[in-house]
Amino acid sequence: MEVTYCKSCNLVLDGLIDIHAVPRDACPNCGATSRIYDAELSESVVVHEKWKFRNKRPGVKKAVWEVTIGDDLHRDTQKWNHLEMHIDRENNAYFKKVVDPETGEVLRYCEEPLSDHQDRGSAKHKKS
């Protein structure tokens, strides 16, 4: 909100006179033409975090296990959801859970052997 005051007597001038007039109108209280403009700005910041852990072994190309936990932006809906994903290549296990943090609704739940987890994400077959 923006408020204009007379610099001499601190009278609020909004609505009393044309504060944008050229030459500037005199204050009806003291006759001064100097002004003080008071404006307020506000902004908010929302922080999202996602943690990713990997366990690698020498001589093994891919990580033996991976864990991802945190906030994840869904591309289609542009909505932030909570993601928890575990990939365990050693024990052939895959787990993924996506929850809407506002409603608590489980949007996706998948727990299966990693060898059965096909045709999703980067594992999709390319169209020729």
CSV table of C-alpha atoms in Angstrom, one decimal:
chain,number,residue,atom,x,y,z
A,1,MET,CA,0.0,0.0,0.0
A,2,GLU,CA,1.3,3.4,-0.9
A,3,VAL,CA,0.6,6.5,1.3
A,4,THR,CA,1.7,10.1,0.6
A,5,TYR,CA,2.4,12.5,3.5
A,6,CYS,CA,3.2,16.3,3.6
A,7,LYS,CA,6.9,16.5,4.6
A,8,SER,CA,6.3,19.5,6.8
A,9,CYS,CA,3.2,18.6,8.9
A,10,ASN,CA,2.8,14.8,8.2
A,11,LEU,CA,-0.8,15.2,7.0
A,12,VAL,CA,-2.0,12.3,4.9
A,13,LEU,CA,-2.6,13.8,1.4
A,14,ASP,CA,-4.1,10.7,-0.4
A,15,GLY,CA,-7.6,11.7,-1.5
A,16,LEU,CA,-7.3,15.3,-0.3
A,17,ILE,CA,-5.4,16.7,-3.3
A,18,ASP,CA,-4.0,15.5,-6.6
A,19,ILE,CA,-0.6,14.1,-5.5
A,20,HIS,CA,0.6,13.7,-9.1
A,21,ALA,CA,-0.2,17.3,-10.2
A,22,VAL,CA,2.5,19.3,-12.0
A,23,PRO,CA,3.2,21.8,-10.6
A,24,ARG,CA,2.6,20.1,-7.2
A,25,ASP,CA,-0.5,21.2,-5.3
A,26,ALA,CA,0.2,22.8,-1.9
A,27,CYS,CA,-0.7,21.0,1.4
A,28,PRO,CA,-4.2,22.2,2.5
A,29,ASN,CA,-2.9,22.3,6.1
A,30,CYS,CA,0.5,24.1,5.9
A,31,GLY,CA,0.9,25.1,2.2
A,32,ALA,CA,4.2,23.1,1.7
A,33,THR,CA,4.8,21.2,-1.5
A,34,SER,CA,7.4,18.7,-0.3
A,35,ARG,CA,6.2,15.1,0.1
A,36,ILE,CA,7.0,11.8,1.8
A,37,TYR,CA,6.0,8.6,-0.1
A,38,ASP,CA,5.6,5.5,2.0
A,39,ALA,CA,5.3,2.3,0.1
A,40,GLU,CA,5.4,-1.3,1.4
A,41,LEU,CA,6.6,-4.3,-0.6
A,42,SER,CA,6.4,-7.9,0.5
A,43,GLU,CA,7.5,-11.2,-1.0
A,44,SER,CA,7.5,-14.8,0.1
A,45,VAL,CA,9.9,-17.6,-0.6
A,46,VAL,CA,9.1,-21.3,-0.5
A,47,VAL,CA,11.9,-23.7,-0.2
A,48,HIS,CA,11.8,-27.3,-1.5
A,49,GLU,CA,14.4,-29.9,-0.9
A,50,LYS,CA,15.2,-33.4,-2.3
A,51,TRP,CA,17.9,-35.7,-1.0
A,52,LYS,CA,19.5,-38.4,-3.1
A,53,PHE,CA,21.8,-41.1,-1.7
A,54,ARG,CA,23.8,-43.6,-3.8
A,55,ASN,CA,26.0,-46.5,-2.8
A,56,LYS,CA,28.6,-47.4,-5.5
A,57,ARG,CA,31.1,-50.2,-5.6
A,58,PRO,CA,34.4,-50.3,-7.4
A,59,GLY,CA,34.1,-52.1,-10.8
A,60,VAL,CA,30.3,-51.8,-10.8
A,61,LYS,CA,28.9,-49.3,-13.3
A,62,LYS,CA,25.6,-48.4,-11.7
A,63,ALA,CA,25.0,-47.7,-8.1
A,64,VAL,CA,24.1,-50.8,-6.0
A,65,TRP,CA,21.3,-48.9,-4.3
A,66,GLU,CA,19.8,-45.4,-4.6
A,67,VAL,CA,17.4,-43.6,-2.3
A,68,THR,CA,15.6,-40.3,-3.2
A,69,ILE,CA,13.4,-38.5,-0.6
A,70,GLY,CA,11.9,-35.0,-0.8
A,71,ASP,CA,9.9,-32.6,-2.8
A,72,ASP,CA,9.4,-33.3,-6.5
A,73,LEU,CA,7.7,-31.0,-9.1
A,74,HIS,CA,5.3,-32.9,-11.4
A,75,ARG,CA,5.9,-31.5,-14.9
A,76,ASP,CA,2.3,-31.8,-16.2
A,77,THR,CA,0.4,-30.3,-13.3
A,78,GLN,CA,3.3,-28.0,-12.1
A,79,LYS,CA,2.4,-29.1,-8.5
A,80,TRP,CA,4.9,-30.1,-5.8
A,81,ASN,CA,4.5,-33.6,-4.3
A,82,HIS,CA,6.4,-35.6,-1.8
A,83,LEU,CA,8.5,-38.4,-3.3
A,84,GLU,CA,10.1,-41.4,-1.7
A,85,MET,CA,12.0,-43.8,-4.0
A,86,HIS,CA,14.3,-46.8,-3.3
A,87,ILE,CA,16.2,-48.8,-6.0
A,88,ASP,CA,18.1,-51.8,-4.7
A,89,ARG,CA,19.9,-53.5,-7.6
A,90,GLU,CA,21.6,-56.1,-5.3
A,91,ASN,CA,18.2,-57.4,-4.0
A,92,ASN,CA,16.2,-56.7,-7.2
A,93,ALA,CA,13.8,-54.3,-5.4
A,94,TYR,CA,12.0,-51.1,-6.5
A,95,PHE,CA,9.8,-48.9,-4.4
A,96,LYS,CA,8.2,-45.6,-5.2
A,97,LYS,CA,5.6,-43.5,-3.4
A,98,VAL,CA,4.3,-40.1,-4.4
A,99,VAL,CA,2.0,-38.2,-2.0
A,100,ASP,CA,0.1,-35.0,-2.4
A,101,PRO,CA,1.3,-33.0,0.7
A,102,GLU,CA,-1.9,-30.9,0.9
A,103,THR,CA,-4.4,-33.7,0.9
A,104,GLY,CA,-2.3,-36.7,2.0
A,105,GLU,CA,-3.6,-38.6,-1.1
A,106,VAL,CA,-1.2,-41.3,-2.4
A,107,LEU,CA,-0.9,-40.4,-6.1
A,108,ARG,CA,1.4,-43.3,-7.0
A,109,TYR,CA,2.5,-46.4,-5.1
A,110,CYS,CA,4.7,-49.1,-6.7
A,111,GLU,CA,6.6,-51.9,-4.9
A,112,GLU,CA,7.9,-54.6,-7.2
A,113,PRO,CA,11.0,-56.5,-8.2
A,114,LEU,CA,13.3,-54.1,-10.2
A,115,SER,CA,13.4,-56.6,-13.1
A,116,ASP,CA,9.6,-56.2,-13.5
A,117,HIS,CA,9.8,-52.4,-13.5
A,118,GLN,CA,9.8,-51.6,-17.2
A,119,ASP,CA,8.4,-49.0,-19.6
A,120,ARG,CA,8.4,-46.1,-17.2
A,121,GLY,CA,10.6,-43.0,-17.0
A,122,SER,CA,14.0,-43.5,-18.6
A,123,ALA,CA,13.2,-47.2,-19.1
A,124,LYS,CA,10.6,-46.4,-21.8
A,125,HIS,CA,11.2,-47.9,-25.2
A,126,LYS,CA,12.0,-45.2,-27.8
A,127,LYS,CA,9.4,-44.8,-30.6
A,128,SER,CA,11.0,-45.3,-34.0
